[in-house]
C-alpha positions as semicolon CSV with decimal commas, in nm:
position;residue;x (nm);y (nm);z (nm)
1;M;-2,523;-4,163;3,091
2;K;-2,317;-4,088;2,794
3;R;-2,300;-3,743;2,841
4;F;-2,203;-3,743;3,207
5;I;-1,872;-4,004;3,069
6;R;-1,812;-3,708;2,844
7;S;-1,805;-3,427;3,043
8;A;-1,583;-3,652;3,311
9;F;-1,378;-3,772;3,007
10;I;-1,284;-3,408;2,909
11;L;-1,264;-3,332;3,302
12;F;-0,997;-3,548;3,358
13;F;-0,820;-3,445;2,986
14;L;-0,814;-3,079;3,118
15;L;-0,649;-3,189;3,471
16;T;-0,382;-3,395;3,304
17;T;-0,331;-3,097;3,071
18;A;-0,266;-2,911;3,318
19;L;-0,099;-3,146;3,590
20;A;0,118;-3,180;3,280
21;N;0,200;-2,782;3,263
22;A;0,264;-2,734;3,569
23;Q;0,597;-3,020;3,609
24;Q;0,684;-2,874;3,308
25;N;0,707;-2,550;3,472
26;T;0,923;-2,673;3,763
27;I;1,132;-2,852;3,562
28;N;1,208;-2,577;3,320
29;G;1,128;-2,321;3,573
30;P;0,916;-1,986;3,399
31;D;0,936;-1,887;3,033
32;Y;1,251;-1,676;2,972
33;I;1,203;-1,548;2,663
34;K;0,796;-1,438;2,751
35;L;1,012;-1,310;3,095
36;S;1,256;-1,108;2,862
37;Q;0,927;-0,935;2,624
38;N;0,751;-0,880;3,043
39;F;1,064;-0,679;3,117
40;L;1,123;-0,457;2,839
41;Y;0,704;-0,405;2,859
42;A;0,772;-0,323;3,202
43;A;1,046;-0,098;3,096
44;K;0,864;0,099;2,839
45;T;0,558;0,157;2,989
46;G;0,743;0,293;3,372
47;D;0,601;0,008;3,598
48;S;0,833;-0,174;3,838
49;T;1,131;-0,440;3,673
50;A;1,209;-0,558;3,998
51;A;1,037;-0,854;4,019
52;Y;1,157;-0,932;3,670
53;I;1,537;-0,777;3,773
54;D;1,546;-1,055;4,094
55;S;1,390;-1,350;3,903
56;L;1,659;-1,281;3,648
57;K;1,969;-1,268;3,952
58;N;1,810;-1,621;4,110
59;A;1,782;-1,803;3,770
60;D;1,970;-2,098;3,740
61;K;2,177;-2,075;3,389
62;N;2,170;-2,406;3,328
63;R;1,727;-2,401;3,294
64;I;1,793;-2,052;3,038
65;A;2,082;-2,256;2,805
66;A;1,839;-2,539;2,811
67;Q;1,551;-2,292;2,702
68;L;1,748;-2,078;2,430
69;S;1,744;-2,399;2,283
70;N;1,841;-2,242;1,906
71;D;2,006;-1,878;1,724
72;H;1,640;-1,749;1,743
73;K;1,562;-1,783;2,061
74;K;1,905;-1,681;2,186
75;L;1,891;-1,325;1,979
76;A;1,505;-1,258;2,120
77;F;1,625;-1,291;2,453
78;W;1,918;-1,110;2,505
79;L;1,844;-0,817;2,252
80;N;1,522;-0,807;2,510
81;L;1,741;-0,747;2,786
82;Y;2,020;-0,567;2,639
83;N;1,700;-0,279;2,533
84;G;1,543;-0,340;2,843
85;F;1,849;-0,300;3,054
86;T;1,956;-0,020;2,848
87;Q;1,652;0,156;2,909
88;V;1,593;0,069;3,338
89;L;1,971;0,195;3,371
90;L;1,990;0,500;3,164
91;N;1,611;0,660;3,296
92;K;1,737;0,582;3,662
93;D;2,084;0,722;3,612
94;P;2,073;0,925;3,287
95;D;2,429;1,092;3,400
96;Q;2,558;0,766;3,353
97;Y;2,607;0,830;2,937
98;K;2,832;1,136;2,994
99;T;3,101;0,825;3,036
100;R;2,928;0,611;2,799
101;G;3,260;0,339;2,758
102;S;3,225;0,277;3,089
103;F;2,841;0,263;3,138
104;F;2,836;0,005;2,853
105;S;3,172;-0,204;3,026
106;S;3,003;-0,169;3,349
107;K;2,938;-0,482;3,537
108;Q;2,567;-0,359;3,599
109;I;2,314;-0,624;3,541
110;D;2,253;-0,959;3,676
111;V;2,195;-1,326;3,520
112;A;2,170;-1,618;3,744
113;G;2,447;-1,457;3,961
114;Q;2,634;-1,368;3,662
115;Q;2,760;-0,999;3,632
116;L;2,735;-0,933;3,288
117;S;2,783;-0,567;3,165
118;L;2,585;-0,451;2,841
119;D;2,923;-0,433;2,612
120;L;2,961;-0,848;2,714
121;I;2,618;-0,837;2,546
122;E;2,677;-0,727;2,263
123;H;3,076;-0,851;2,193
124;G;3,051;-1,126;2,338
125;I;2,685;-1,333;2,331
126;L;2,536;-1,169;2,024
127;R;2,842;-1,106;1,842
128;H;2,958;-1,528;1,921
129;S;3,277;-1,328;2,095
130;K;3,417;-1,052;1,850
131;V;3,647;-0,813;1,942
132;K;3,468;-0,412;2,021
133;W;3,678;-0,223;1,840
134;A;3,830;-0,420;1,554
135;E;3,528;-0,363;1,357
136;G;3,409;-0,714;1,334
137;F;3,796;-0,939;1,254
138;L;3,844;-1,003;1,567
139;G;3,721;-1,279;1,757
140;K;3,831;-1,247;2,170
141;A;4,109;-1,538;2,264
142;F;3,954;-1,620;2,562
143;P;3,597;-1,583;2,639
144;S;3,439;-1,690;2,959
145;R;3,257;-2,028;3,003
146;F;2,956;-1,845;3,030
147;E;2,964;-1,678;2,747
148;K;3,078;-1,954;2,515
149;Q;2,739;-2,128;2,674
150;F;2,500;-1,853;2,646
151;R;2,623;-1,691;2,246
152;V;2,494;-1,710;1,906
153;D;2,625;-2,003;1,683
154;K;2,630;-1,800;1,425
155;L;2,673;-1,423;1,443
156;D;2,407;-1,187;1,243
157;Y;2,445;-0,844;1,120
158;R;2,091;-0,781;1,192
159;I;2,130;-0,715;1,544
160;H;2,299;-0,446;1,465
161;F;1,957;-0,276;1,350
162;A;1,787;-0,388;1,652
163;L;1,989;-0,318;1,967
164;N;1,947;0,042;2,123
165;C;2,216;0,236;2,312
166;G;1,986;0,503;2,434
167;A;2,123;0,723;2,144
168;K;1,959;0,947;1,889
169;S;2,096;0,727;1,582
170;C;1,955;0,406;1,742
171;P;1,739;0,205;1,537
172;P;1,385;0,193;1,768
173;I;1,342;-0,085;2,052
174;A;1,081;-0,383;1,917
175;F;0,906;-0,709;2,147
176;Y;1,180;-0,951;2,006
177;D;1,009;-1,325;1,927
178;P;1,208;-1,636;1,833
179;E;0,891;-1,736;1,662
180;Q;0,862;-1,375;1,456
181;L;1,205;-1,302;1,427
182;D;1,313;-1,290;1,093
183;K;1,053;-1,115;0,993
184;Q;1,092;-0,842;1,249
185;L;1,506;-0,802;1,188
186;V;1,432;-0,767;0,784
187;V;1,140;-0,477;0,898
188;A;1,392;-0,329;1,180
189;V;1,650;-0,322;0,903
190;K;1,474;-0,231;0,615
191;T;1,363;0,119;0,829
192;Y;1,658;0,243;0,956
193;L;1,787;0,175;0,631
194;K;1,545;0,334;0,468
195;G;1,574;0,592;0,749
196;E;1,929;0,665;0,696
197;V;2,119;0,585;0,384
198;I;2,158;0,859;0,174
199;Y;2,200;0,815;-0,239
200;N;2,349;1,013;-0,477
201;K;2,321;0,859;-0,848
202;V;2,516;1,161;-1,001
203;Q;2,814;1,188;-0,789
204;N;2,763;0,783;-0,725
205;T;2,830;0,770;-0,386
206;V;2,577;0,635;-0,113
207;E;2,662;0,713;0,295
208;V;2,580;0,475;0,514
209;P;2,531;0,431;0,892
210;A;2,846;0,471;1,144
211;L;2,738;0,122;1,270
212;M;2,805;-0,011;0,950
213;G;3,181;0,120;0,974
214;W;3,221;0,012;1,303
215;F;3,167;-0,309;1,300
216;R;3,188;-0,381;0,855
217;R;3,357;-0,715;0,866
218;D;3,015;-0,866;1,001
219;F;2,802;-0,736;0,733
220;G;3,069;-0,868;0,473
221;G;3,305;-0,585;0,423
222;K;3,274;-0,317;0,177
223;K;3,175;-0,579;-0,051
224;G;2,895;-0,666;0,140
225;I;2,758;-0,368;0,279
226;L;2,648;-0,322;-0,117
227;E;2,502;-0,614;-0,139
228;V;2,341;-0,560;0,148
229;L;2,196;-0,209;0,120
230;I;2,079;-0,341;-0,332
231;N;1,948;-0,698;-0,077
232;Y;1,752;-0,481;0,117
233;K;1,634;-0,253;-0,222
234;I;1,808;0,098;-0,072
235;I;2,027;0,093;-0,418
236;P;1,949;0,010;-0,776
237;E;2,130;-0,334;-0,792
238;G;2,400;-0,347;-1,102
239;T;2,598;-0,035;-0,875
240;K;2,897;0,029;-0,688
241;P;2,918;0,345;-0,589
242;K;3,149;0,486;-0,264
243;I;3,050;0,411;0,027
244;H;3,088;0,752;0,318
245;F;3,018;0,604;0,678
246;K;2,765;0,897;0,847
247;K;2,847;1,077;1,198
248;Y;2,649;0,927;1,492
249;D;2,446;1,114;1,662
250;W;2,518;0,992;2,081
251;S;2,317;1,287;2,224
252;L;2,086;1,056;2,525
253;Y;1,752;0,933;2,343
254;L;1,575;0,722;2,578
255;N;1,142;0,579;2,497
256;N;1,295;0,527;2,095
257;Y;1,044;0,272;2,065
258;K;0,888;0,082;1,794
259;S;0,511;0,233;1,699
């Protein structure tokens, strides 16, 4: 009898939990962060991304916003979408890269009925409404309502080592998760800088990636750039080498996923 009661209780508990999860899913809709990860994975493997793109297009923006309740969740979601859509769009039509300005600024991405460009995701949402060509010193005067709803609260310079725009000089693509985000971004920064930075002790110079010049204010200016290099043990502590910005290799280089 006791065994029967115990089994009945366990069954009741499992059914109640399943019902609660189903109700929660009805309230919140799909797990959009998981969807962004699955979308990026499909882009990597060459599987169809149509269902994910359709789900994003038909999503309720307020449900997405409710799930992206902090910067870690926002970063993971939008980094995955940016990297995934870059790969999907360019694998479909590589010729778009011949006019890169148009490619990044054209609105080819539909999220909750809102037409977005890669530029909007990068500079509007991930960089907290920064003007693209102002090295991070100027903010947008009139960001859209959508942008203000979804942008990060605080700009994190580490995104520049996580975004892959399809070029040879871009960092490799990773699958970002809110719970592991800090650890993942630390690895992304360290790996990219170690592969790109050239420090010359004799001449007291350091060559750094071009993107650190494009967005220098995001890093805190030249002083901040040196602090980043020291913090990540790329150059010795106490040194103040002269900074040179390297040229960026814009050669098209797709499917550069972190192994």
